CSV table of N, CA and C in Angstrom, one decimal:
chain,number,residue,atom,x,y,z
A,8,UNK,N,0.8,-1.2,0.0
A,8,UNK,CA,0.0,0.0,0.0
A,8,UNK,C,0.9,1.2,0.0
A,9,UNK,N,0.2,2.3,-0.4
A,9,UNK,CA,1.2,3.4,-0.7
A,9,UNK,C,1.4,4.0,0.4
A,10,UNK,N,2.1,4.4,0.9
A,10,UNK,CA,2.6,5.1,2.4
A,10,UNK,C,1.4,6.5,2.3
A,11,UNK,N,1.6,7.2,1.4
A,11,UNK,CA,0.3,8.3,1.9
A,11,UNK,C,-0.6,7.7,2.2
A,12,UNK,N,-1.5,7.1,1.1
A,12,UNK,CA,-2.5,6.2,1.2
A,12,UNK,C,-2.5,5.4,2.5
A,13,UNK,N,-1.5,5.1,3.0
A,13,UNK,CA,-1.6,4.3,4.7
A,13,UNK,C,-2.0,5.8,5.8
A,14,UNK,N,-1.0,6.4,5.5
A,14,UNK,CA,-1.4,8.0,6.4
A,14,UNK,C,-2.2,8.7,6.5
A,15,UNK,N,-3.0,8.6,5.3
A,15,UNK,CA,-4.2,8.7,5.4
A,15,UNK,C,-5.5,8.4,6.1
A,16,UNK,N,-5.4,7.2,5.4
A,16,UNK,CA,-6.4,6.3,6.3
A,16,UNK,C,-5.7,5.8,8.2
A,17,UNK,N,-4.6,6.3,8.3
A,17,UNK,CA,-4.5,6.4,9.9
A,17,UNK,C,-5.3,7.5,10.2
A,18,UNK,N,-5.0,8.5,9.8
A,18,UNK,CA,-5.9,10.1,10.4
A,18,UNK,C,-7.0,9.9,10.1
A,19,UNK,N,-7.6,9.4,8.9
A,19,UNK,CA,-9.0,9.5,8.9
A,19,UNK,C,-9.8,8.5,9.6
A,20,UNK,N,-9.3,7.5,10.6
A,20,UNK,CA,-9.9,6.4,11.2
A,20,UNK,C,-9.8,7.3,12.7
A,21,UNK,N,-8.1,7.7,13.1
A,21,UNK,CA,-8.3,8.2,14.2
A,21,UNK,C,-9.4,9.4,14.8
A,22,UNK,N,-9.5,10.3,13.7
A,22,UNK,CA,-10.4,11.4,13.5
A,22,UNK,C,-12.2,10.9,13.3
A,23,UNK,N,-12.0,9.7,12.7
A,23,UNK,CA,-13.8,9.0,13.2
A,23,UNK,C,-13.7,8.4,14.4
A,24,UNK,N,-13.0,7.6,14.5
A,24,UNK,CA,-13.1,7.2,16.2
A,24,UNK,C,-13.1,8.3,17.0
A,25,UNK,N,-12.1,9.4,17.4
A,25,UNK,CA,-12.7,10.5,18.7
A,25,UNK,C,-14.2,11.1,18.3
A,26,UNK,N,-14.5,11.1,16.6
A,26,UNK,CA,-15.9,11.9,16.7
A,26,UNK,C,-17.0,11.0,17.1
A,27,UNK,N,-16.6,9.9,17.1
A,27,UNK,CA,-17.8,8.5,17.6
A,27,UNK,C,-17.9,8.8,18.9
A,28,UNK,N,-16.7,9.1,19.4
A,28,UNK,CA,-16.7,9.0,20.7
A,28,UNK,C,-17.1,9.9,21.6
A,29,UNK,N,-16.6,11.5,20.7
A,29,UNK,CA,-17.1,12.8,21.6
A,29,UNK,C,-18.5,13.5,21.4
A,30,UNK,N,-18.9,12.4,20.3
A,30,UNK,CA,-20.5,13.3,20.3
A,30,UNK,C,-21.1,13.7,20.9
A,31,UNK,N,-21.8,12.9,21.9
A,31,UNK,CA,-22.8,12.7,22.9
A,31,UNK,C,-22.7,14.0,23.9
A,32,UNK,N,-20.7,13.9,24.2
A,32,UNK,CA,-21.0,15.0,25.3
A,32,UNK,C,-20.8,16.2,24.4
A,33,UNK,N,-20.4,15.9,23.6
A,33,UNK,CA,-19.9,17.6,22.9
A,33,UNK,C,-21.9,17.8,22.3
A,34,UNK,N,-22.4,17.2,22.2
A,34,UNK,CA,-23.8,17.6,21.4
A,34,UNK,C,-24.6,17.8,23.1
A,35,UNK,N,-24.5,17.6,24.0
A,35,UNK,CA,-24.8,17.5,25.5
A,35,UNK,C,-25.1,18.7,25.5
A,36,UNK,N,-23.9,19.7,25.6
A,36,UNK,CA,-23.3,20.6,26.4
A,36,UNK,C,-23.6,22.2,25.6
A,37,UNK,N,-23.2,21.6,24.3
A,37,UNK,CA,-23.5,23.1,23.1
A,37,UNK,C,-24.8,23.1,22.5
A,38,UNK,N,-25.6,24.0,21.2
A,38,UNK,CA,-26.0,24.1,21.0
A,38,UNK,C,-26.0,23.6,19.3
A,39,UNK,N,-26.8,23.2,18.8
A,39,UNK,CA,-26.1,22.2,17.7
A,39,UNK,C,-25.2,23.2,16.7
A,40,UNK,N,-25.3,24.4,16.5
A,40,UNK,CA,-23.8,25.2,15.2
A,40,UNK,C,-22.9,25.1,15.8
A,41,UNK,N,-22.6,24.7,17.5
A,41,UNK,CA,-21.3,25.1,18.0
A,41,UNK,C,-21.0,24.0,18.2
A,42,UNK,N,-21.5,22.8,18.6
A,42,UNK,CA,-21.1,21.7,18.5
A,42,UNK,C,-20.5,21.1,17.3
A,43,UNK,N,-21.7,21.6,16.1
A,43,UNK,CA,-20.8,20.8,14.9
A,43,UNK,C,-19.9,21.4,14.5
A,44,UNK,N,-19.2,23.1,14.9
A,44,UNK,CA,-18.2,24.1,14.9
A,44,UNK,C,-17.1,23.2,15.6
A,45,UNK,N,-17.3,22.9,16.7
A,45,UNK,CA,-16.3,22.0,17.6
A,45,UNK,C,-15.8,20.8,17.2
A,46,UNK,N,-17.0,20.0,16.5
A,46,UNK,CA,-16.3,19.1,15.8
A,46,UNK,C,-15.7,18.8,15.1
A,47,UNK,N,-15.9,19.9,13.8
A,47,UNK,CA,-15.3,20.2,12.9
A,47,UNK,C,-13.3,21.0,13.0
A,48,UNK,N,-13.6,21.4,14.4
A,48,UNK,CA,-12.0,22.1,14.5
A,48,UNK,C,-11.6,20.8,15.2
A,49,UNK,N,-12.1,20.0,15.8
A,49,UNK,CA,-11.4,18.9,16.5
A,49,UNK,C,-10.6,18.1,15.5
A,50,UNK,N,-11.7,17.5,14.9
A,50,UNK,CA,-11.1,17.0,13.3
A,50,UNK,C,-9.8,17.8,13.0
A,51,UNK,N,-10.3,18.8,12.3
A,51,UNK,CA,-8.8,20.1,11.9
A,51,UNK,C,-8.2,19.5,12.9
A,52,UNK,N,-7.7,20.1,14.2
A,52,UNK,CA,-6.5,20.0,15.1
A,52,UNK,C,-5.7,18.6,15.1
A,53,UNK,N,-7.4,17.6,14.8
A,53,UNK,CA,-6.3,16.0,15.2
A,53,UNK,C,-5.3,15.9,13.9
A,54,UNK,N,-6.4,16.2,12.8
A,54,UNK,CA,-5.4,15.8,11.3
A,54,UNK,C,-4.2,17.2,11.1
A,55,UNK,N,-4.4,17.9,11.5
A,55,UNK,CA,-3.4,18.9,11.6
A,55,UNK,C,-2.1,18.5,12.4
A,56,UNK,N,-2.5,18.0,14.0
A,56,UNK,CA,-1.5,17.5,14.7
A,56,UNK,C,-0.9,16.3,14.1
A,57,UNK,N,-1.4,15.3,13.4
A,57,UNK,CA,-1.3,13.8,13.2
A,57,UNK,C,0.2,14.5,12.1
A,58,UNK,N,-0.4,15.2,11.0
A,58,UNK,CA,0.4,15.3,9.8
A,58,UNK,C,1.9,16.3,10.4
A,59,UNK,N,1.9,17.2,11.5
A,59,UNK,CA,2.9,17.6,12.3
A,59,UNK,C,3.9,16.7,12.6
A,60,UNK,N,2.9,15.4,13.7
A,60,UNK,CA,4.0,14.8,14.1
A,60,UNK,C,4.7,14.0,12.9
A,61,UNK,N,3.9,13.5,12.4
A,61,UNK,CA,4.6,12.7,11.0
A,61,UNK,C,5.2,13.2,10.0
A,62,UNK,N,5.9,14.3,10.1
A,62,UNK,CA,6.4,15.4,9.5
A,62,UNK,C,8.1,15.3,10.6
A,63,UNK,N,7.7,15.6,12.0
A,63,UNK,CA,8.8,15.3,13.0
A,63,UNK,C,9.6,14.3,12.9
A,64,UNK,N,8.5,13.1,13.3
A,64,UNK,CA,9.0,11.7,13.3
A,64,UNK,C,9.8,11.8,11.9
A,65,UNK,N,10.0,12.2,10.7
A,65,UNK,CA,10.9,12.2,9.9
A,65,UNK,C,12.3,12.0,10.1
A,66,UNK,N,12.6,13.3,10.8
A,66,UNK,CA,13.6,13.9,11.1
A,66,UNK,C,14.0,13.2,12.3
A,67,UNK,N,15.5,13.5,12.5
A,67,UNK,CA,16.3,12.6,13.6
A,67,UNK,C,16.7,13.7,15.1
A,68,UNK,N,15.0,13.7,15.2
A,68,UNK,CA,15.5,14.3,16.5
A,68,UNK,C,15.5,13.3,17.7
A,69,UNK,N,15.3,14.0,18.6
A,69,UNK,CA,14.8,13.8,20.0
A,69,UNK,C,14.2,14.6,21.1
A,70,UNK,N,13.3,14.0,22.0
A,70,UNK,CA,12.5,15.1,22.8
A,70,UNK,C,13.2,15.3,24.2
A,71,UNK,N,13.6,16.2,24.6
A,71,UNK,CA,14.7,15.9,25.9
A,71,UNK,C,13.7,15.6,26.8
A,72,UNK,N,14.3,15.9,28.3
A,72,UNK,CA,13.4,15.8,29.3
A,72,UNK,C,12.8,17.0,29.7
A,73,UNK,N,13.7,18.6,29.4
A,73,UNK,CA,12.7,19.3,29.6
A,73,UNK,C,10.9,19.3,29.0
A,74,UNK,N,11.7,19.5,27.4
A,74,UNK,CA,9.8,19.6,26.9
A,74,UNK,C,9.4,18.6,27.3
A,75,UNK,N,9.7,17.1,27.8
A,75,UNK,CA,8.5,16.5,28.2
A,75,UNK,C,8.2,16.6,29.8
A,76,UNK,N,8.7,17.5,30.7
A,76,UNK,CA,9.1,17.3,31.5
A,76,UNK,C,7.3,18.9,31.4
A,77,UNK,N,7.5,19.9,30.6
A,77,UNK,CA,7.0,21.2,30.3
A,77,UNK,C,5.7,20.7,29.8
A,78,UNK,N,5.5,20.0,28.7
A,78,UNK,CA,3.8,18.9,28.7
A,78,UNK,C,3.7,18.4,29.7
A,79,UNK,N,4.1,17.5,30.4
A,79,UNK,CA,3.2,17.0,31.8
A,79,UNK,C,2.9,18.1,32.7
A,80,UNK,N,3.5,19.6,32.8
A,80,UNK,CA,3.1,20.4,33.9
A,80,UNK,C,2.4,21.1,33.1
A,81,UNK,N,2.2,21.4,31.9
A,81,UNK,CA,0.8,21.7,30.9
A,81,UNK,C,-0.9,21.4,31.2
A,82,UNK,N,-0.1,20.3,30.5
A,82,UNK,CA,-1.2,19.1,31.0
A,82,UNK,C,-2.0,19.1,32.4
A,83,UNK,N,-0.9,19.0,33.6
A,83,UNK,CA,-1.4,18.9,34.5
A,83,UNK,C,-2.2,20.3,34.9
A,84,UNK,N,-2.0,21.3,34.7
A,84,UNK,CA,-2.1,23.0,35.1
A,84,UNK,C,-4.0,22.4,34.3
A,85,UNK,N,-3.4,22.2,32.7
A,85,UNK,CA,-5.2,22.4,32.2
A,85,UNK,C,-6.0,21.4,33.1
A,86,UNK,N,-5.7,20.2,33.8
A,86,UNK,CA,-6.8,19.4,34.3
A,86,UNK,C,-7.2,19.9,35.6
A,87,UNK,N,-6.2,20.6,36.4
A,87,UNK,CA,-6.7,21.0,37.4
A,87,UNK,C,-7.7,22.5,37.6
A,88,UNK,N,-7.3,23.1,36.2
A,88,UNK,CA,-7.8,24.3,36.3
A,88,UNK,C,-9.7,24.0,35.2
A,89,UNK,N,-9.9,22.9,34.6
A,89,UNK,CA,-10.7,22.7,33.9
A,89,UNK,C,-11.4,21.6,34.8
A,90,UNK,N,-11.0,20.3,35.4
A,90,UNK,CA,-12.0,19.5,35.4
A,90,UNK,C,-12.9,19.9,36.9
A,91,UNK,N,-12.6,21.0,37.7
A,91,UNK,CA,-13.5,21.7,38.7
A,91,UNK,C,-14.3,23.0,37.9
A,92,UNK,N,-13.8,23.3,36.8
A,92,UNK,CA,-15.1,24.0,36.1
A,92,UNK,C,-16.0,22.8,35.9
A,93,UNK,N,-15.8,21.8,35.2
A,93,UNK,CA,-17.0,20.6,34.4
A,93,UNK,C,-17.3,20.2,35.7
A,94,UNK,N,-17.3,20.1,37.1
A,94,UNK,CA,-18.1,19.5,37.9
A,94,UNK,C,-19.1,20.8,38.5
A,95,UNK,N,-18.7,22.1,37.9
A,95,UNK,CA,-19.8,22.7,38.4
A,95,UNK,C,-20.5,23.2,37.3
A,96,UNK,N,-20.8,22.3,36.0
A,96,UNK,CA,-21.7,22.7,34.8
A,96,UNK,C,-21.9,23.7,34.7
A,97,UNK,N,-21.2,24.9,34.3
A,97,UNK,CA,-21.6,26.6,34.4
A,97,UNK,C,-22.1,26.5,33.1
A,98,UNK,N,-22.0,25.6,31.8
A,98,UNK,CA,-22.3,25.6,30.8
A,98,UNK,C,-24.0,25.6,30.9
A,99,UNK,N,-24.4,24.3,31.9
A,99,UNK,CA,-25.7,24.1,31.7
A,99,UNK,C,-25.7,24.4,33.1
A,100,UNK,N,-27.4,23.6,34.0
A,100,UNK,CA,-28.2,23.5,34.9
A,100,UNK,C,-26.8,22.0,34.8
A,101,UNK,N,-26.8,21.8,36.0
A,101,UNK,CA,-26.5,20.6,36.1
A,101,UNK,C,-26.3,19.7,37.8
A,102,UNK,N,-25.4,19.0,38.1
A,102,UNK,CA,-26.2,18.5,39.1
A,102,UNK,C,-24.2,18.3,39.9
A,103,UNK,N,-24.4,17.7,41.6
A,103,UNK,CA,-22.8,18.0,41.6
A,103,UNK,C,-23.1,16.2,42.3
A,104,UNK,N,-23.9,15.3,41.2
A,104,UNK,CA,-23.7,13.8,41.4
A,104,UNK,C,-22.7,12.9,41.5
A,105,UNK,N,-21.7,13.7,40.8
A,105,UNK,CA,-20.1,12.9,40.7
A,105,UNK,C,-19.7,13.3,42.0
A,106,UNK,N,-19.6,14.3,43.0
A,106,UNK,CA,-19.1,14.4,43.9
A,106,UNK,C,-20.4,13.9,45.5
A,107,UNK,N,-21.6,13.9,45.1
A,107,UNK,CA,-22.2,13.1,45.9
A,107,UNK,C,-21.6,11.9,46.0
A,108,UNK,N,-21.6,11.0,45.2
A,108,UNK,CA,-21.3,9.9,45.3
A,108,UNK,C,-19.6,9.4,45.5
A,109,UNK,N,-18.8,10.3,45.7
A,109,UNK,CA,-17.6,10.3,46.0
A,109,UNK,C,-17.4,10.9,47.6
A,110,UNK,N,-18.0,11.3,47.9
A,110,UNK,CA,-18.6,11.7,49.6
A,110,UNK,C,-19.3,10.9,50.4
A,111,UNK,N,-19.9,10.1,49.4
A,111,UNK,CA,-21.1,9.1,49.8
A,111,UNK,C,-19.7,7.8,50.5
A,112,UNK,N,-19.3,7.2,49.2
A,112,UNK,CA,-18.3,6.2,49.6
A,112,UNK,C,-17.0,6.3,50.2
A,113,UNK,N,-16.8,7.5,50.3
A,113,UNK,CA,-15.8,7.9,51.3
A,113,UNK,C,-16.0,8.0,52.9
A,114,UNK,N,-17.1,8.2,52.8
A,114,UNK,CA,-17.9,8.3,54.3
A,114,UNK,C,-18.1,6.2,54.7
A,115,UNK,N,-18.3,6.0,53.7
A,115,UNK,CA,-18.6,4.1,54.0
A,115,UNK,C,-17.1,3.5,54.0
A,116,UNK,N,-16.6,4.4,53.6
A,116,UNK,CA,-15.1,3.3,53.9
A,116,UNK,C,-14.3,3.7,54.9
A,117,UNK,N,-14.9,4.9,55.5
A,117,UNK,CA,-14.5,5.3,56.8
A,117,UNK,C,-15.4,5.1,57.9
A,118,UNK,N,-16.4,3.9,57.8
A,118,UNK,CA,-17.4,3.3,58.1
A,118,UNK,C,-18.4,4.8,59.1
A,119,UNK,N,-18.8,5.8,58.5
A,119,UNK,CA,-19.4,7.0,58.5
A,119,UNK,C,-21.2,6.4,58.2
A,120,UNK,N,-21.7,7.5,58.6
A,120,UNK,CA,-23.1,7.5,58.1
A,120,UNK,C,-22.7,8.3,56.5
A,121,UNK,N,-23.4,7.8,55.6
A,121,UNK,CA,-22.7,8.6,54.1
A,121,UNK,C,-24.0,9.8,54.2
A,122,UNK,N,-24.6,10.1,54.8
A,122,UNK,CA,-25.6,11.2,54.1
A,122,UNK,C,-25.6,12.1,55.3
A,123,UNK,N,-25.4,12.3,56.0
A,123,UNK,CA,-24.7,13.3,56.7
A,123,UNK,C,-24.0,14.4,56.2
A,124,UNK,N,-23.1,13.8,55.2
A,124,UNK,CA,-21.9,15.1,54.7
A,124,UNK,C,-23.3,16.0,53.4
A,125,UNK,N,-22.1,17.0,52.7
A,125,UNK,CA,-22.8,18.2,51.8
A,125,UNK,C,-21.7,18.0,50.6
A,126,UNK,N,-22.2,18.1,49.5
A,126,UNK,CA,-21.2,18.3,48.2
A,126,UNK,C,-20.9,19.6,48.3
A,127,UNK,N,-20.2,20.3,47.4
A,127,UNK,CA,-19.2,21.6,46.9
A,127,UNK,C,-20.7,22.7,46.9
A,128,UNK,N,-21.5,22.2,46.3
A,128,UNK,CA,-22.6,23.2,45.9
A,128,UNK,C,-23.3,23.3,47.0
A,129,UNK,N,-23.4,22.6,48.7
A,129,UNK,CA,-24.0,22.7,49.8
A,129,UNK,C,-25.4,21.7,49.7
A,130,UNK,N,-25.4,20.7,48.4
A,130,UNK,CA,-26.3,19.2,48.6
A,130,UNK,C,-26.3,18.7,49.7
A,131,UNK,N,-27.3,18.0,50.3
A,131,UNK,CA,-26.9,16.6,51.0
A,131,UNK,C,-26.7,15.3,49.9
A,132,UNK,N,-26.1,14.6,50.2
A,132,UNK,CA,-26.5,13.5,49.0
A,132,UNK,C,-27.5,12.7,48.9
A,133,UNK,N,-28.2,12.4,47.3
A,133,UNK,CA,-29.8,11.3,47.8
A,133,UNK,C,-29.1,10.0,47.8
A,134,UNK,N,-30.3,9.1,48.5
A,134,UNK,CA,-30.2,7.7,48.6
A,134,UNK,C,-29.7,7.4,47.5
A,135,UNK,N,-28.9,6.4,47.3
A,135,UNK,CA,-28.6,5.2,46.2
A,135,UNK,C,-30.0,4.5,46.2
A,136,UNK,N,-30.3,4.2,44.6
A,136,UNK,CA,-31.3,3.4,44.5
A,136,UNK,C,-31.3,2.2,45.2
A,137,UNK,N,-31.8,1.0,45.4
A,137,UNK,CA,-31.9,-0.1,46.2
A,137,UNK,C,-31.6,-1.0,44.9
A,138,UNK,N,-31.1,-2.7,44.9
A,138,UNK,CA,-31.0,-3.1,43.8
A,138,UNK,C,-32.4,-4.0,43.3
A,139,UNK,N,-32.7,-4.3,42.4
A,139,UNK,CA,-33.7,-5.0,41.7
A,139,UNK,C,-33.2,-6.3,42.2
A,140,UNK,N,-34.6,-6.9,42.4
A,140,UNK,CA,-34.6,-8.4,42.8
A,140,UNK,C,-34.8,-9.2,41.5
């Protein structure tokens, strides 16, 4: 097979698989022109990045340990500064259920009463449903 022809079809499989994957919440969260806006730059960025690195990987470099040392404290900076926005849905109405239930079981493995405590938003937490017989 032709080497582009292979490169291709890498990006264009990796770029359907994250949109298989990110729909649901990216169509969740926006309004449908911004969502299919988002999708569409996601696409862009992956096949943009894909053809970057494979442009790199050519050449005989190497990544020292600073820059990889400078992504992980990237990286880390965006998850701490982003994933306490997404638990408090400022986008939508939303609910602080991921942190009930992380309160909940934290309180049980500290053999606690679990509904006692309060989430971030000042909830108590509701019952867990009961299981089906």
């Amino acid at each position: 097979m032709n080497p582009s022809v292979h490169r291709f079809l890498l990006i264009f499989s990796i770029c359907a698989a994250w949109t298989l994957i990110s729909w649901a919440a990216i169509y969740k969260y926006l309004t449908y022109g911004k969502a299919t806006a988002a999708m569409l730059l996601g696409i862009l960025f992956i096949a943009q990045g894909m053809h970057w690195l494979d442009r790199l990987n050519q050449q005989q470099r190497q990544i020292s340990a600073g820059w990889l040392l400078l992504l992980f404290l990237i990286l880390t900076a965006a998850f701490s500064v982003l994933y306490p926005i997404s638990l408090k849905h400022t986008l939508n109405v939303g609910s602080d259920r991921e942190d009930a239930l992380r309160i909940e079981l934290n309180a049980v493995h500290h053999h606690q009463y679990p509904y006692d405590t309060h989430t971030f938003l000042g909830n108590p937490p509701t019952p867990c449903p009961e299981p089906c017989c």
